[in-house]
XYZ file of C-alpha atoms in Angstrom:
673
model
C 20.933 -88.427 28.068
C 18.755 -85.554 26.908
C 17.669 -87.559 23.896
C 15.947 -90.099 26.228
C 12.751 -88.564 27.555
C 10.875 -90.073 30.510
C 7.104 -90.647 30.512
C 6.804 -88.018 33.227
C 7.911 -85.347 30.784
C 5.306 -86.562 28.336
C 2.671 -86.305 31.102
C 3.866 -82.778 31.864
C 3.422 -81.911 28.210
C -0.112 -83.244 28.303
C -0.917 -81.143 31.349
C 0.452 -77.980 29.649
C -1.729 -78.746 26.616
C -4.686 -79.174 28.957
C -5.045 -82.819 27.917
C -6.039 -85.637 30.328
C -3.195 -87.780 31.667
C -2.870 -90.966 29.630
C -1.745 -93.866 31.750
C 0.576 -96.313 30.079
C -0.728 -99.858 30.109
C 1.487 -102.241 32.105
C 2.800 -105.268 30.402
C 2.296 -107.270 33.605
C -1.113 -108.817 34.170
C -2.893 -107.731 37.228
C -4.088 -110.283 39.747
C -7.164 -112.171 38.519
C -6.444 -111.442 34.871
C -5.615 -114.130 32.353
C -2.012 -114.322 31.236
C -1.636 -114.235 27.537
C 1.527 -114.189 25.572
C 2.292 -113.716 22.094
C 3.716 -116.137 19.642
C 7.195 -114.862 20.008
C 7.084 -115.139 23.800
C 5.825 -118.662 23.736
C 8.674 -119.651 21.506
C 11.104 -118.367 24.149
C 9.433 -120.332 27.009
C 8.619 -123.834 25.606
C 10.820 -125.647 23.327
C 9.053 -127.301 20.504
C 8.213 -130.887 20.964
C 10.487 -131.883 18.141
C 13.496 -130.490 19.945
C 12.678 -132.328 23.140
C 12.850 -135.647 21.388
C 16.342 -135.179 20.088
C 18.047 -137.469 22.557
C 20.261 -136.847 25.450
C 21.156 -133.343 26.239
C 17.644 -132.188 25.916
C 17.509 -130.865 29.462
C 20.521 -128.742 28.874
C 18.989 -127.457 25.695
C 15.749 -126.759 27.500
C 17.611 -124.835 30.177
C 19.452 -122.944 27.553
C 16.259 -122.137 25.809
C 14.643 -120.381 28.825
C 13.255 -117.002 27.850
C 15.025 -114.013 28.971
C 13.193 -111.338 30.949
C 12.183 -108.472 28.748
C 14.197 -105.331 29.153
C 12.086 -102.733 30.905
C 12.652 -99.088 31.192
C 13.239 -98.419 34.820
C 11.682 -95.401 36.438
C 14.214 -92.923 37.797
C 14.659 -93.233 41.536
C 12.893 -90.768 43.770
C 14.451 -88.788 46.565
C 17.503 -90.474 47.948
C 18.389 -91.912 44.555
C 20.181 -90.383 41.664
C 17.855 -87.753 40.076
C 17.102 -88.052 36.403
C 18.437 -85.210 34.298
C 15.886 -82.423 33.731
C 14.870 -81.847 30.179
C 14.532 -78.340 28.894
C 11.025 -76.912 28.835
C 9.487 -76.935 25.403
C 6.355 -75.489 24.091
C 3.024 -77.268 24.301
C 3.315 -78.519 20.698
C 6.633 -80.320 21.404
C 5.310 -81.931 24.645
C 2.190 -83.247 22.909
C 4.346 -84.699 20.154
C 6.590 -86.531 22.719
C 3.599 -87.990 24.588
C 2.092 -89.244 21.349
C 5.415 -90.888 20.503
C 5.580 -92.701 23.910
C 1.966 -93.893 23.616
C 2.658 -95.150 20.143
C 5.717 -97.175 21.238
C 3.944 -98.740 24.233
C 1.534 -101.621 23.499
C -1.358 -101.444 25.935
C -2.426 -104.726 27.479
C -5.883 -105.771 28.466
C -7.287 -104.161 31.519
C -6.990 -106.375 34.571
C -10.148 -106.868 36.547
C -10.111 -105.815 40.103
C -8.862 -108.602 42.410
C -10.653 -109.280 45.591
C -8.492 -109.316 48.664
C -7.516 -112.804 49.899
C -7.801 -114.446 46.529
C -4.811 -115.726 44.728
C -4.025 -114.551 41.366
C -4.848 -116.972 38.617
C -1.863 -118.089 36.702
C -1.517 -116.414 33.375
C -2.578 -118.414 30.359
C 0.160 -119.103 27.945
C -0.586 -118.391 24.402
C 1.493 -119.000 21.432
C 2.713 -121.948 19.501
C 2.069 -125.123 21.462
C 5.012 -127.480 21.634
C 4.674 -130.826 20.067
C 3.291 -133.427 22.405
C 5.547 -136.103 23.862
C 4.580 -139.538 23.346
C 2.185 -140.875 25.855
C 4.630 -143.365 27.067
C 7.223 -140.575 27.890
C 5.767 -139.548 31.200
C 9.078 -138.637 32.647
C 9.748 -136.300 29.807
C 6.342 -134.734 30.153
C 6.969 -134.256 33.874
C 10.295 -132.655 33.192
C 8.625 -130.341 30.727
C 5.964 -129.386 33.213
C 8.520 -128.737 35.949
C 10.583 -126.612 33.664
C 7.517 -124.723 32.580
C 6.463 -124.249 36.189
C 9.875 -122.971 37.113
C 9.811 -120.587 34.213
C 6.373 -119.305 35.178
C 7.511 -118.735 38.718
C 10.444 -116.733 37.469
C 8.228 -114.717 35.262
C 5.824 -114.149 38.135
C 8.541 -112.734 40.320
C 9.731 -110.576 37.503
C 6.218 -109.301 36.865
C 5.658 -108.616 40.565
C 8.809 -106.546 40.684
C 7.831 -104.697 37.546
C 4.353 -104.079 38.919
C 5.784 -102.675 42.128
C 8.058 -100.413 40.088
C 5.077 -99.236 38.009
C 3.102 -98.503 41.159
C 6.006 -96.428 42.447
C 6.210 -94.672 39.081
C 2.443 -94.016 39.264
C 2.732 -92.437 42.670
C 5.653 -90.332 41.456
C 3.708 -89.438 38.295
C 0.684 -88.372 40.391
C 2.962 -86.246 42.584
C 4.535 -84.767 39.479
C 1.033 -84.161 38.054
C 0.104 -82.293 41.243
C 3.322 -80.271 40.985
C 2.709 -79.744 37.294
C -0.856 -78.556 38.017
C 0.491 -75.928 40.412
C 3.144 -75.045 37.895
C 0.427 -74.946 35.219
C -1.620 -72.487 37.276
C 1.516 -70.421 37.828
C 2.242 -70.545 34.122
C -1.372 -69.609 33.319
C -1.027 -66.565 35.596
C 2.213 -65.723 33.905
C 0.500 -66.343 30.550
C -2.292 -63.889 31.547
C 0.280 -61.331 32.532
C 2.198 -62.000 29.326
C -1.024 -61.634 27.335
C -1.840 -58.365 29.162
C 1.675 -57.244 28.501
C 1.239 -58.372 24.905
C -1.995 -56.352 24.612
C -0.282 -53.394 26.207
C 2.634 -53.987 23.860
C 0.189 -54.092 20.916
C -1.354 -50.823 22.065
C 2.068 -49.319 22.543
C 2.984 -50.729 19.160
C -0.067 -49.008 17.624
C 0.860 -45.758 19.331
C 4.434 -46.185 18.225
C 3.231 -46.939 14.685
C 1.133 -43.746 14.665
C 4.092 -41.873 16.090
C 6.304 -43.477 13.458
C 3.866 -42.347 10.722
C 3.854 -38.842 12.188
C 7.624 -38.894 12.381
C 7.754 -40.132 8.789
C 5.519 -37.244 7.699
C 7.665 -34.836 9.649
C 10.693 -36.488 8.154
C 9.298 -36.034 4.640
C 8.502 -32.399 5.481
C 11.952 -31.924 6.918
C 13.450 -33.612 3.885
C 11.548 -31.285 1.534
C 12.595 -28.366 3.717
C 16.152 -29.609 3.631
C 15.933 -29.821 -0.162
C 14.608 -26.266 -0.323
C 17.300 -25.113 2.074
C 19.890 -26.888 -0.016
C 18.573 -25.168 -3.113
C 18.548 -21.869 -1.249
C 22.024 -22.608 -0.017
C 23.142 -23.214 -3.571
C 21.521 -19.930 -4.602
C 23.144 -18.132 -1.689
C 26.468 -19.650 -2.529
C 26.019 -18.498 -6.087
C 25.011 -15.075 -4.844
C 27.950 -15.050 -2.448
C 30.281 -15.776 -5.311
C 28.647 -12.978 -7.287
C 28.927 -10.643 -4.309
C 32.507 -11.655 -3.816
C 33.172 -10.799 -7.450
C 31.368 -7.497 -7.052
C 33.254 -6.849 -3.826
C 36.503 -7.337 -5.642
C 35.345 -4.964 -8.344
C 34.167 -2.450 -5.747
C 37.478 -2.707 -3.945
C 39.256 -2.021 -7.188
C 36.949 0.902 -7.855
C 37.405 2.083 -4.269
C 41.113 2.047 -4.704
C 40.725 3.970 -7.931
C 38.307 6.372 -6.196
C 40.696 6.880 -3.324
C 43.388 7.681 -5.796
C 41.015 10.059 -7.586
C 39.902 11.487 -4.232
C 43.404 12.341 -3.250
C 43.710 14.172 -6.544
C 40.296 15.790 -6.109
C 41.062 17.054 -2.634
C 43.789 19.226 -3.997
C 41.399 20.359 -6.704
C 38.701 21.042 -4.070
C 41.111 23.144 -2.096
C 41.828 25.226 -5.155
C 38.095 25.363 -5.964
C 37.363 26.549 -2.437
C 39.737 29.358 -2.939
C 38.076 30.149 -6.232
C 34.652 29.837 -4.566
C 35.637 32.253 -1.844
C 36.801 34.625 -4.523
C 33.536 34.071 -6.438
C 31.485 34.664 -3.271
C 33.298 37.906 -2.676
C 32.803 38.830 -6.315
C 29.141 37.792 -6.123
C 28.611 39.952 -3.038
C 30.272 42.803 -4.820
C 28.151 42.226 -7.878
C 25.054 41.904 -5.688
C 25.801 45.306 -4.293
C 26.369 46.508 -7.796
C 23.114 44.953 -8.973
C 21.193 46.492 -6.098
C 22.709 49.851 -6.873
C 21.831 49.409 -10.525
C 18.246 48.457 -9.600
C 17.933 51.569 -7.470
C 19.450 53.595 -10.263
C 17.063 52.004 -12.744
C 14.135 52.960 -10.587
C 15.437 56.516 -10.245
C 16.012 56.869 -13.973
C 12.703 55.174 -14.733
C 10.904 57.611 -12.465
C 12.855 60.506 -13.980
C 11.817 59.336 -17.438
C 8.192 59.169 -16.363
C 8.471 62.637 -14.875
C 9.942 63.926 -18.112
C 6.960 62.458 -19.889
C 4.779 64.129 -17.254
C 3.246 62.954 -14.033
C -0.106 63.687 -15.650
C -0.316 62.244 -19.116
C -3.233 62.020 -21.517
C -3.667 59.466 -24.285
C -6.352 59.714 -26.913
C -7.870 56.576 -28.393
C -10.390 56.426 -31.210
C -12.434 53.260 -31.427
C -13.068 51.599 -34.786
C -16.442 51.732 -36.544
C -18.575 48.804 -35.447
C -20.645 46.651 -37.827
C -24.004 48.282 -38.521
C -22.795 51.844 -37.850
C -22.692 54.510 -40.617
C -19.330 55.164 -42.192
C -17.987 58.603 -41.186
C -17.268 61.053 -44.001
C -13.671 61.225 -45.214
C -11.568 63.715 -43.302
C -13.803 63.742 -40.248
C -10.878 62.664 -38.058
C -7.261 63.114 -39.062
C -4.131 61.799 -37.351
C -1.132 63.888 -38.459
C 2.259 62.169 -38.426
C 4.747 62.881 -35.702
C 7.912 64.901 -36.064
C 9.840 61.847 -37.179
C 7.539 61.038 -40.085
C 4.951 58.270 -40.593
C 7.003 55.831 -38.510
C 6.843 58.121 -35.496
C 3.833 57.539 -33.177
C 1.100 60.090 -33.631
C 0.500 62.689 -30.908
C -2.065 64.910 -32.666
C -5.675 64.488 -33.690
C -7.815 66.846 -35.788
C -11.601 66.857 -35.810
C -13.619 68.584 -38.561
C -17.087 69.782 -37.662
C -19.552 71.621 -39.862
C -22.001 74.024 -38.204
C -25.313 74.201 -40.041
C -26.184 77.392 -38.216
C -23.303 79.174 -39.876
C -23.426 80.104 -43.538
C -22.184 82.631 -46.064
C -24.126 85.626 -47.445
C -24.713 83.771 -50.665
C -26.419 80.924 -48.733
C -23.654 78.398 -49.355
C -22.822 76.289 -46.211
C -19.723 77.406 -44.408
C -16.592 75.237 -44.520
C -16.258 72.728 -41.602
C -14.261 73.959 -38.652
C -11.048 72.132 -37.788
C -10.188 71.440 -34.173
C -6.604 70.368 -33.432
C -5.596 68.680 -30.209
C -2.203 67.504 -28.980
C -1.707 64.692 -26.474
C 1.125 62.488 -25.219
C -0.022 59.743 -27.581
C -2.874 59.229 -30.031
C -4.115 55.760 -30.963
C -6.011 55.580 -34.277
C -8.920 53.147 -34.735
C -6.590 50.399 -35.990
C -4.508 50.283 -32.789
C -4.696 47.019 -30.868
C -4.833 46.296 -27.132
C -1.196 45.136 -27.058
C -0.016 48.385 -28.623
C -1.948 50.425 -26.060
C -0.549 48.424 -23.104
C 3.008 48.618 -24.410
C 2.783 52.365 -24.009
C 1.647 52.212 -20.370
C 3.770 49.213 -19.271
C 6.508 51.467 -17.909
C 3.908 53.372 -15.881
C 2.633 50.099 -14.384
C 6.262 49.274 -13.527
C 6.356 52.456 -11.435
C 3.651 51.026 -9.164
C 5.940 48.059 -8.457
C 8.757 50.509 -7.659
C 6.630 52.159 -4.955
C 4.907 55.021 -6.792
C 1.085 55.401 -6.683
C -0.363 55.095 -10.166
C -3.857 55.969 -11.378
C -5.116 55.290 -14.927
C -8.508 56.677 -16.092
C -10.673 55.829 -19.071
C -12.742 58.944 -19.885
C -15.286 59.531 -22.644
C -18.870 59.448 -23.659
C -21.030 56.354 -23.532
C -20.087 53.855 -26.253
C -16.627 55.306 -26.932
C -14.787 52.103 -25.803
C -13.794 52.879 -22.194
C -14.787 49.473 -20.747
C -13.208 47.666 -23.703
C -9.943 49.523 -23.065
C -9.884 48.689 -19.336
C -11.357 45.180 -19.163
C -11.275 43.918 -22.738
C -13.859 42.398 -25.009
C -16.067 39.334 -24.534
C -14.660 35.846 -25.051
C -11.231 34.423 -24.276
C -9.260 35.924 -27.170
C -5.835 37.001 -25.770
C -5.696 39.848 -28.310
C -8.881 41.337 -26.812
C -7.627 41.498 -23.206
C -7.859 44.897 -21.552
C -5.418 46.912 -19.485
C -6.404 45.327 -16.131
C -5.506 41.660 -16.934
C -2.435 42.740 -18.936
C -1.194 45.013 -16.136
C -1.496 42.280 -13.514
C 0.218 39.722 -15.766
C 3.080 42.190 -16.222
C 3.321 42.810 -12.463
C 3.373 39.083 -11.646
C 6.137 38.511 -14.214
C 8.357 41.387 -13.020
C 7.840 40.388 -9.351
C 9.014 36.862 -10.226
C 12.158 38.287 -11.842
C 12.896 40.529 -8.856
C 12.596 37.557 -6.483
C 16.064 36.464 -7.632
C 17.379 39.756 -6.227
C 15.799 39.193 -2.810
C 12.485 41.054 -3.326
C 9.161 39.466 -2.357
C 5.826 40.992 -3.383
C 2.196 40.481 -2.361
C -0.904 41.729 -4.175
C -4.370 42.440 -2.744
C -7.212 43.378 -5.109
C -10.543 45.134 -4.604
C -13.198 46.256 -7.087
C -15.878 48.850 -6.243
C -18.255 51.116 -8.154
C -19.578 54.551 -7.322
C -23.188 54.847 -8.382
C -25.106 58.020 -7.540
C -22.413 58.861 -4.970
C -22.929 55.488 -3.300
C -20.045 53.016 -2.982
C -20.866 49.413 -3.930
C -18.658 46.328 -3.720
C -18.502 44.583 -7.107
C -16.942 41.495 -5.518
C -19.800 40.982 -3.073
C -21.498 37.591 -3.065
C -24.582 36.104 -1.421
C -26.982 38.414 0.419
C -24.605 41.406 0.190
C -24.695 41.302 -3.595
C -26.001 44.602 -4.996
C -26.107 46.359 -1.588
C -23.963 49.448 -1.221
C -25.322 51.300 1.756
C -22.920 49.627 4.166
C -19.735 50.536 2.221
C -18.040 53.724 3.345
C -14.664 55.323 2.647
C -12.655 55.531 5.873
C -9.079 56.027 6.933
C -7.255 52.921 8.089
C -6.406 54.451 11.469
C -6.032 57.713 13.327
C -3.330 59.836 11.760
C -3.039 57.513 8.756
C -3.337 58.815 5.203
C -4.257 55.429 3.784
C -7.923 54.962 2.870
C -10.051 51.818 2.791
C -13.641 50.896 1.931
C -15.477 49.330 4.820
C -17.308 46.035 4.262
C -15.636 45.598 0.868
C -13.802 42.411 -0.092
C -10.021 42.615 -0.382
C -8.842 39.468 -2.171
C -5.156 38.366 -2.318
C -4.236 37.411 -5.890
C -1.170 35.668 -7.252
C -2.081 34.484 -10.749
C -4.029 35.530 -13.817
C -6.833 33.029 -13.246
C -7.794 34.621 -9.942
C -7.873 38.070 -11.565
C -10.064 36.823 -14.421
C -12.546 35.366 -11.905
C -12.770 38.720 -10.105
C -13.360 40.592 -13.369
C -16.128 38.166 -14.373
C -17.876 38.651 -11.012
C -17.540 42.453 -11.237
C -19.045 42.576 -14.735
C -22.127 40.768 -13.434
C -22.570 43.121 -10.493
C -21.940 46.459 -12.227
C -24.925 48.818 -12.667
C -25.792 49.347 -16.328
C -28.772 50.921 -18.078
C -29.969 51.636 -21.577
C -29.591 55.181 -22.879
C -30.024 56.850 -26.235
C -26.283 56.739 -26.778
C -25.662 53.057 -26.097
C -27.646 49.857 -25.831
C -25.647 48.909 -22.748
C -24.341 51.940 -20.889
C -22.211 51.974 -17.749
C -23.912 54.295 -15.311
C -21.264 54.157 -12.594
C -17.552 54.682 -12.024
C -15.767 51.338 -11.511
C -12.478 51.428 -9.591
C -10.123 48.424 -9.605
C -7.508 48.857 -6.874
C -4.437 46.663 -6.456
C -2.411 47.216 -3.298
C 1.224 46.243 -3.927
C 3.594 45.481 -1.032
C 7.270 44.678 -1.560
C 10.031 43.740 0.885
C 13.767 43.067 0.668
C 14.472 41.081 3.841
C 18.246 41.025 3.333
C 18.520 44.804 3.262
C 15.502 45.710 5.375
C 13.777 47.620 2.563
C 10.029 47.918 2.098
C 7.899 49.621 -0.507
C 4.178 49.811 -1.194
C 1.866 51.630 -3.557
C -1.629 51.287 -5.042
C -2.404 50.753 -8.700
C -5.827 52.229 -9.636
C -7.500 51.359 -12.925
C -10.690 53.453 -13.266
C -13.447 53.037 -15.846
C -15.390 56.321 -15.620
C -19.078 56.600 -16.414
C -20.287 58.130 -19.682
C -19.502 61.853 -19.919
C -22.292 62.859 -22.292
C -24.411 65.897 -21.560
C -28.030 65.745 -20.481
C -29.811 66.571 -23.707
C -28.454 63.808 -25.964
C -28.989 61.125 -23.348
C -32.619 61.845 -22.517
C -35.349 59.493 -23.658
C -38.686 60.536 -22.259
C -40.821 57.928 -20.659
C -41.304 56.099 -17.337
C -38.157 55.918 -15.231
C -36.262 58.664 -17.054
C -36.072 60.778 -13.920
C -33.760 58.094 -12.472
C -31.590 58.296 -15.607
C -31.545 62.110 -15.262
C -30.375 61.872 -11.664
C -27.666 59.380 -12.666
C -26.420 61.744 -15.381
C -26.307 64.653 -12.968
C -24.304 62.620 -10.437
C -21.877 61.462 -13.162
C -21.286 64.949 -14.543
C -20.851 66.342 -11.024
C -18.169 63.765 -10.154
C -16.381 64.306 -13.491
C -16.420 68.093 -12.918
C -14.986 67.539 -9.439
C -12.236 65.376 -10.943
C -11.347 68.224 -13.317
C -11.344 70.743 -10.448
C -9.097 68.506 -8.339
C -6.598 68.134 -11.192
C -6.628 71.911 -11.763
C -6.109 72.578 -8.039
C -3.179 70.181 -7.955
C -1.692 71.769 -11.054
C -2.080 75.280 -9.602
C -0.739 74.027 -6.236
C -3.713 75.465 -4.437
C -3.868 75.071 -0.677
C -7.268 73.429 -0.778
C -8.002 70.528 -3.088
C -11.743 69.602 -3.152
C -11.323 65.830 -2.779
C -14.407 65.472 -0.600
C -16.744 67.030 -3.192
C -17.045 63.589 -4.795
C -16.737 60.026 -3.604
C -14.561 59.306 -6.654
C -11.906 61.918 -5.896
C -12.065 61.176 -2.159
C -11.325 57.498 -2.788
C -8.469 58.319 -5.223
C -6.906 61.266 -3.389
C -3.713 59.328 -2.519
C -3.248 58.438 -6.188
C -3.896 61.912 -7.657
C -1.551 64.308 -5.930
C 1.797 64.332 -4.224
C 4.007 61.468 -5.413
C 1.337 59.930 -7.675
C 1.515 59.351 -11.399
C -1.677 59.756 -13.416
C -2.673 58.745 -16.950
C -5.985 59.507 -18.642
C -7.321 57.777 -21.717
C -9.806 59.945 -23.580
C -11.923 57.661 -25.706
C -13.874 59.185 -28.589
C -16.302 57.832 -31.143
C -15.429 57.881 -34.874
C -19.035 58.701 -35.833
C -19.986 62.155 -37.072
C -23.204 62.099 -35.082
C -21.112 62.015 -31.877
C -18.914 64.912 -32.950
C -20.279 67.250 -30.247
C -19.583 64.822 -27.405
C -16.225 63.869 -28.889
C -15.266 67.552 -29.043
C -16.256 68.073 -25.409
C -14.219 65.019 -24.323
C -11.178 66.251 -26.287
C -11.421 69.691 -24.725
C -11.616 68.238 -21.187
C -8.653 65.948 -21.839
C -6.657 68.852 -23.336
C -7.142 70.877 -20.125
C -5.968 67.918 -18.030
C -2.952 67.483 -20.307
C -1.898 71.054 -19.638
C -1.704 70.425 -15.886
C 1.678 69.774 -14.266
C 2.041 68.061 -10.868
C 5.182 68.244 -8.762
C 7.980 65.675 -8.644
C 6.859 62.229 -7.563
C 8.467 60.427 -4.630
C 8.401 56.722 -3.939
C 6.657 55.380 -0.834
C 9.610 53.619 0.813
C 10.449 52.762 4.374
């Protein structure tokens, strides 16, 4: 039933496709229209004339040959009748195709003109093959034919009227369906608008979803690359884990071995602890022994220095300098010691000829020999290291707590400054007693630190010029000014002396000492005399205050080390050079000789144990009073010139040093607390 589609469905399809309704042409002629038939229809209505003339039985044949009514497609009944089955809704393309098929199958007839009311419809004209005419004489046959044809036309008229009525009913139903389909079309158009809006919204959502999909794909690619990296890292970590597992197994094996070794070592540690306790006890015992030995060493060292004399005198003869005249042979002799040539010399002999003396015959008298004996004599070939080796033990006494004072005495140009400070340049062989003494003290203090001793050193460097104290370490505006430096006691009731407004510089290495010596050489007062191109016209005093402490035993010791470069000791006459400014030189010489005489008097008073020692008669002796008497140890270098022209001054220096060498000071005592 679904395969048979009604014309109404075709009309519905035309409405959906927005096409005008095509009305099917009726096969029945309308009233007033001419009736035309085709050739085939005429053959069904009128028998050919030849057949009518075939004798009796023609009427029956004519009746049998009446055309049958064409089969018409009946319109489905309306309400009250059986409803036609509803066809499924198709798209507009399918409906248009069905309508075209129906229109193609139906043959439209000619349009019937409008019939006026009250007029009868003209009979339709028969077209087709005309039957053969009866003979003119067969009127009865012709009448029969006309009656039959009339009867047939009446039948056809009734049939056409019925069909026309059915078509009119179908038209009304089709118009009603068209109205319904129009409403349905509007509903469908609304739905189509909504569907299109939804489609647009869906397209927009689709675009958004596409963008989101692209973003998700990018994130997915990123995540995939990250996953690949993590997988690689995982593989590496797995490999590392396997390596760590292997190492862990090895470490566990080693741990087990270590635990086994530890158990064996614990027993060994226990025995070692016992041995350590025994070693600690032995070390404490040996520490006590070492301390006792150090104290004994200091006592014996001091006793040895006392046996050598608390006042010792060394004589040193400088070599002949380039450009100086060679002294005559036998002018100075250095007899060998008691032990032979290998024994250090302690005697010096000076030969001097006096032109004022002569024999009766007028022949010059033989030169007079002057013999002097000292604790040690250094010939011109003696080096700085040999000289310091002899006084190193005395410098050690200052570290042990005994005040030490070392003088360099002699005429101008005899080598006093060279002995104390050294020569120009950086040659280690030319270093004087001051840098060598401090290097020795720093070295010994470092060795004693292992025994618990700590030492500190504070240096000062002053000069006494015309009985005025000047600071050689002064810098800036105070450089060269000495009026504000005075010798004062540290405090009421204290025996320790200090120089006010002078710099006291802590030193701990050789470089710092060398810098101080360089500054002092620039600031020292020098002047030209007849004896020397560059003459020191002041006493320079280098003081090093040594403080030692043994915290473990509560011991303290302190003593000063004084290294003094005295001014030239020549007499007035040889040093005078008349001219402008010589009165200042004369006053300098008088002040120098006065202070040197006071030094001799002080040493004599100490040797004779007099009740009054004239320290205050000179700034030099007043500054050094704590290093001259009592527990002090003193050493004097008498420096002489090898030239014959300086024989008089050399003889005077030797005589002064010989008097000092004959002095004996009491037993020295260390400054300990």
